[in-house]
Amino acid sequence: MCRMEKMKSEVSIRKLSAEERSAALDLAWRVFSEYESPDYSNEGTEEFWKCLHDKEYLAGIEYYGAFDGDKLIGLVGIRSDRKHICFFFVDGRYHRQGIGTRLFKSVQQGYPGQTITLNSSPYGVPFYHALGFEVTDKEQTVNGIRFTPMKYEVSAEERE
């Protein structure tokens, strides 16, 4: 327990530079492979791999990273034009320590008062519910990628 409290205090969150994006996408692939790929068909896993390497798809995404010292341990990628989260991953060794929540709060600061959307993997739905996201449609599968559309709307208390 003492180590967990120490780790939380050392974690910093900031926007990533262009030079750090490759490491962020590598982290996304590692976490996806471990926690999400088992719920996907081979087609879905291949489609996600393609997304991580598609320069056109990756254009226009802002990246936020969580760092334990110098080590990248989490990331959020959001399309600034649509306020849509494309990537949200935290290294498994850091799950359930508040890293994802802190990452989302950092994104919210960049988009105050905005509705934010995402397409959650089956693995992520409970986490997003805990953050306050609501399901907007039933689970879908496109090109083998399983997802549930969700949105986060700012509450009246948050607007004040």
mmCIF file of C-alpha atoms in Angstrom:
data_model
loop_
_atom_site.group_PDB
_atom_site.id
_atom_site.type_symbol
_atom_site.label_atom_id
_atom_site.label_comp_id
_atom_site.label_asym_id
_atom_site.label_seq_id
_atom_site.Cartn_x
_atom_site.Cartn_y
_atom_site.Cartn_z
ATOM 1 C CA MET A 1 0.000 0.000 0.000
ATOM 2 C CA CYS A 2 2.805 2.381 0.804
ATOM 3 C CA ARG A 3 4.309 1.886 -2.676
ATOM 4 C CA MET A 4 0.939 2.605 -4.323
ATOM 5 C CA GLU A 5 0.549 5.906 -2.482
ATOM 6 C CA LYS A 6 4.118 6.854 -3.363
ATOM 7 C CA MET A 7 3.525 6.004 -7.034
ATOM 8 C CA LYS A 8 0.374 8.125 -7.223
ATOM 9 C CA SER A 9 2.220 11.195 -5.973
ATOM 10 C CA GLU A 10 4.999 10.743 -8.572
ATOM 11 C CA VAL A 11 2.633 10.464 -11.532
ATOM 12 C CA SER A 12 2.476 13.532 -13.744
ATOM 13 C CA ILE A 13 0.152 14.196 -16.666
ATOM 14 C CA ARG A 14 0.809 16.442 -19.638
ATOM 15 C CA LYS A 15 0.269 16.826 -23.366
ATOM 16 C CA LEU A 16 2.674 14.713 -25.371
ATOM 17 C CA SER A 17 5.124 16.126 -27.864
ATOM 18 C CA ALA A 18 5.219 14.840 -31.438
ATOM 19 C CA GLU A 19 8.397 12.916 -30.565
ATOM 20 C CA GLU A 20 6.589 11.022 -27.775
ATOM 21 C CA ARG A 21 3.668 9.825 -29.903
ATOM 22 C CA SER A 22 5.418 6.698 -31.153
ATOM 23 C CA ALA A 23 5.965 5.513 -27.566
ATOM 24 C CA ALA A 24 2.310 6.292 -26.798
ATOM 25 C CA LEU A 25 1.095 4.200 -29.723
ATOM 26 C CA ASP A 26 3.403 1.358 -28.633
ATOM 27 C CA LEU A 27 1.830 1.517 -25.176
ATOM 28 C CA ALA A 28 -1.633 1.445 -26.761
ATOM 29 C CA TRP A 29 -0.727 -1.706 -28.678
ATOM 30 C CA ARG A 30 0.714 -3.469 -25.610
ATOM 31 C CA VAL A 31 -2.323 -2.700 -23.441
ATOM 32 C CA PHE A 32 -4.761 -3.511 -26.260
ATOM 33 C CA SER A 33 -3.029 -6.853 -26.857
ATOM 34 C CA GLU A 34 -3.230 -7.822 -23.209
ATOM 35 C CA TYR A 35 -6.682 -6.593 -22.184
ATOM 36 C CA GLU A 36 -8.798 -6.049 -25.275
ATOM 37 C CA SER A 37 -7.586 -8.269 -28.099
ATOM 38 C CA PRO A 38 -8.906 -11.420 -26.345
ATOM 39 C CA ASP A 39 -12.449 -10.000 -26.854
ATOM 40 C CA TYR A 40 -11.832 -9.324 -30.559
ATOM 41 C CA SER A 41 -11.670 -11.447 -33.691
ATOM 42 C CA ASN A 42 -8.418 -11.602 -35.659
ATOM 43 C CA GLU A 43 -9.998 -9.068 -38.020
ATOM 44 C CA GLY A 44 -10.555 -6.642 -35.127
ATOM 45 C CA THR A 45 -7.016 -7.004 -33.834
ATOM 46 C CA GLU A 46 -5.614 -6.427 -37.325
ATOM 47 C CA GLU A 47 -7.880 -3.399 -37.798
ATOM 48 C CA PHE A 48 -6.629 -1.843 -34.555
ATOM 49 C CA TRP A 49 -3.014 -2.468 -35.663
ATOM 50 C CA LYS A 50 -3.779 -0.677 -38.946
ATOM 51 C CA CYS A 51 -5.261 2.317 -37.068
ATOM 52 C CA LEU A 52 -2.084 2.659 -35.018
ATOM 53 C CA HIS A 53 -0.058 2.898 -38.235
ATOM 54 C CA ASP A 54 -2.404 4.978 -40.418
ATOM 55 C CA LYS A 55 -0.941 8.497 -40.634
ATOM 56 C CA GLU A 56 -4.180 9.912 -42.026
ATOM 57 C CA TYR A 57 -6.220 8.410 -39.162
ATOM 58 C CA LEU A 58 -3.699 9.611 -36.564
ATOM 59 C CA ALA A 59 -3.662 13.185 -37.906
ATOM 60 C CA GLY A 60 -5.564 15.658 -35.761
ATOM 61 C CA ILE A 61 -5.344 13.659 -32.521
ATOM 62 C CA GLU A 62 -4.063 15.408 -29.383
ATOM 63 C CA TYR A 63 -2.270 13.077 -26.977
ATOM 64 C CA TYR A 64 -2.082 13.324 -23.194
ATOM 65 C CA GLY A 65 0.298 11.101 -21.279
ATOM 66 C CA ALA A 66 0.631 9.920 -17.695
ATOM 67 C CA PHE A 67 4.192 9.433 -16.490
ATOM 68 C CA ASP A 68 5.648 7.608 -13.509
ATOM 69 C CA GLY A 69 8.895 9.546 -13.395
ATOM 70 C CA ASP A 70 10.086 9.376 -17.027
ATOM 71 C CA LYS A 71 8.097 6.228 -17.870
ATOM 72 C CA LEU A 72 4.950 6.646 -19.979
ATOM 73 C CA ILE A 73 2.235 4.606 -18.234
ATOM 74 C CA GLY A 74 -0.989 5.904 -19.766
ATOM 75 C CA LEU A 75 -2.378 7.884 -22.639
ATOM 76 C CA VAL A 76 -5.492 9.484 -24.012
ATOM 77 C CA GLY A 77 -5.805 10.508 -27.649
ATOM 78 C CA ILE A 78 -8.652 12.873 -28.500
ATOM 79 C CA ARG A 79 -9.824 14.344 -31.791
ATOM 80 C CA SER A 80 -9.970 18.015 -30.909
ATOM 81 C CA ASP A 81 -12.397 18.870 -33.719
ATOM 82 C CA ARG A 82 -15.028 16.340 -32.617
ATOM 83 C CA LYS A 83 -14.214 16.052 -28.897
ATOM 84 C CA HIS A 84 -13.968 12.294 -29.453
ATOM 85 C CA ILE A 85 -11.546 10.069 -27.523
ATOM 86 C CA CYS A 86 -9.848 7.631 -29.919
ATOM 87 C CA PHE A 87 -7.325 6.039 -27.563
ATOM 88 C CA PHE A 88 -7.435 5.558 -23.795
ATOM 89 C CA PHE A 89 -4.931 3.111 -22.316
ATOM 90 C CA VAL A 90 -3.172 2.631 -18.986
ATOM 91 C CA ASP A 91 -0.398 0.090 -18.421
ATOM 92 C CA GLY A 92 -1.926 -2.885 -16.584
ATOM 93 C CA ARG A 93 0.508 -2.567 -13.664
ATOM 94 C CA TYR A 94 -1.076 0.823 -12.958
ATOM 95 C CA HIS A 95 -4.743 -0.121 -13.239
ATOM 96 C CA ARG A 96 -7.072 0.782 -10.350
ATOM 97 C CA GLN A 97 -4.750 3.524 -9.050
ATOM 98 C CA GLY A 98 -6.614 6.559 -10.372
ATOM 99 C CA ILE A 99 -4.334 7.116 -13.383
ATOM 100 C CA GLY A 100 -7.143 6.852 -15.944
ATOM 101 C CA THR A 101 -9.344 9.179 -13.919
ATOM 102 C CA ARG A 102 -6.558 11.745 -13.721
ATOM 103 C CA LEU A 103 -5.939 11.449 -17.458
ATOM 104 C CA PHE A 104 -9.610 12.068 -18.191
ATOM 105 C CA LYS A 105 -9.702 15.072 -15.863
ATOM 106 C CA SER A 106 -6.720 16.534 -17.747
ATOM 107 C CA VAL A 107 -8.553 16.087 -21.041
ATOM 108 C CA GLN A 108 -11.649 17.742 -19.560
ATOM 109 C CA GLN A 109 -9.580 20.796 -18.619
ATOM 110 C CA GLY A 110 -8.699 21.172 -22.285
ATOM 111 C CA TYR A 111 -12.389 21.002 -23.258
ATOM 112 C CA PRO A 112 -14.284 22.759 -20.466
ATOM 113 C CA GLY A 113 -18.053 22.417 -20.657
ATOM 114 C CA GLN A 114 -17.847 20.168 -23.734
ATOM 115 C CA THR A 115 -19.597 16.859 -24.379
ATOM 116 C CA ILE A 116 -16.937 14.210 -24.980
ATOM 117 C CA THR A 117 -17.645 10.982 -26.858
ATOM 118 C CA LEU A 118 -15.857 7.666 -27.268
ATOM 119 C CA ASN A 119 -16.416 4.131 -28.494
ATOM 120 C CA SER A 120 -15.638 1.831 -25.583
ATOM 121 C CA SER A 121 -14.227 -1.655 -25.887
ATOM 122 C CA PRO A 122 -16.123 -4.290 -23.881
ATOM 123 C CA TYR A 123 -13.297 -4.171 -21.303
ATOM 124 C CA GLY A 124 -13.618 -0.404 -20.765
ATOM 125 C CA VAL A 125 -17.390 0.039 -20.315
ATOM 126 C CA PRO A 126 -17.399 -0.283 -16.477
ATOM 127 C CA PHE A 127 -14.518 2.208 -16.176
ATOM 128 C CA TYR A 128 -16.241 4.775 -18.401
ATOM 129 C CA HIS A 129 -19.492 4.361 -16.471
ATOM 130 C CA ALA A 130 -17.531 5.141 -13.286
ATOM 131 C CA LEU A 131 -16.229 8.347 -14.919
ATOM 132 C CA GLY A 132 -19.801 9.411 -15.725
ATOM 133 C CA PHE A 133 -20.083 8.353 -19.371
ATOM 134 C CA GLU A 134 -23.453 7.101 -20.572
ATOM 135 C CA VAL A 135 -24.159 4.525 -23.267
ATOM 136 C CA THR A 136 -25.700 6.150 -26.355
ATOM 137 C CA ASP A 137 -26.296 3.029 -28.465
ATOM 138 C CA LYS A 138 -25.982 -0.754 -28.315
ATOM 139 C CA GLU A 139 -22.676 -2.570 -28.781
ATOM 140 C CA GLN A 140 -21.583 -2.689 -32.408
ATOM 141 C CA THR A 141 -18.915 -4.417 -34.446
ATOM 142 C CA VAL A 142 -17.251 -2.697 -37.407
ATOM 143 C CA ASN A 143 -14.294 -4.328 -39.188
ATOM 144 C CA GLY A 144 -14.020 -6.713 -36.244
ATOM 145 C CA ILE A 145 -13.769 -3.897 -33.679
ATOM 146 C CA ARG A 146 -16.361 -4.317 -30.901
ATOM 147 C CA PHE A 147 -17.447 -1.079 -29.241
ATOM 148 C CA THR A 148 -20.214 0.633 -27.318
ATOM 149 C CA PRO A 149 -20.791 4.323 -28.186
ATOM 150 C CA MET A 150 -20.721 6.494 -25.058
ATOM 151 C CA LYS A 151 -20.726 10.186 -24.143
ATOM 152 C CA TYR A 152 -19.825 12.350 -21.189
ATOM 153 C CA GLU A 153 -21.968 15.424 -20.698
ATOM 154 C CA VAL A 154 -21.006 18.089 -18.247
ATOM 155 C CA SER A 155 -23.393 18.235 -15.298
ATOM 156 C CA ALA A 156 -25.006 21.453 -14.085
ATOM 157 C CA GLU A 157 -22.692 21.412 -11.026
ATOM 158 C CA GLU A 158 -19.607 21.189 -13.236
ATOM 159 C CA ARG A 159 -20.742 24.154 -15.354
ATOM 160 C CA GLU A 160 -20.950 26.432 -12.328
#
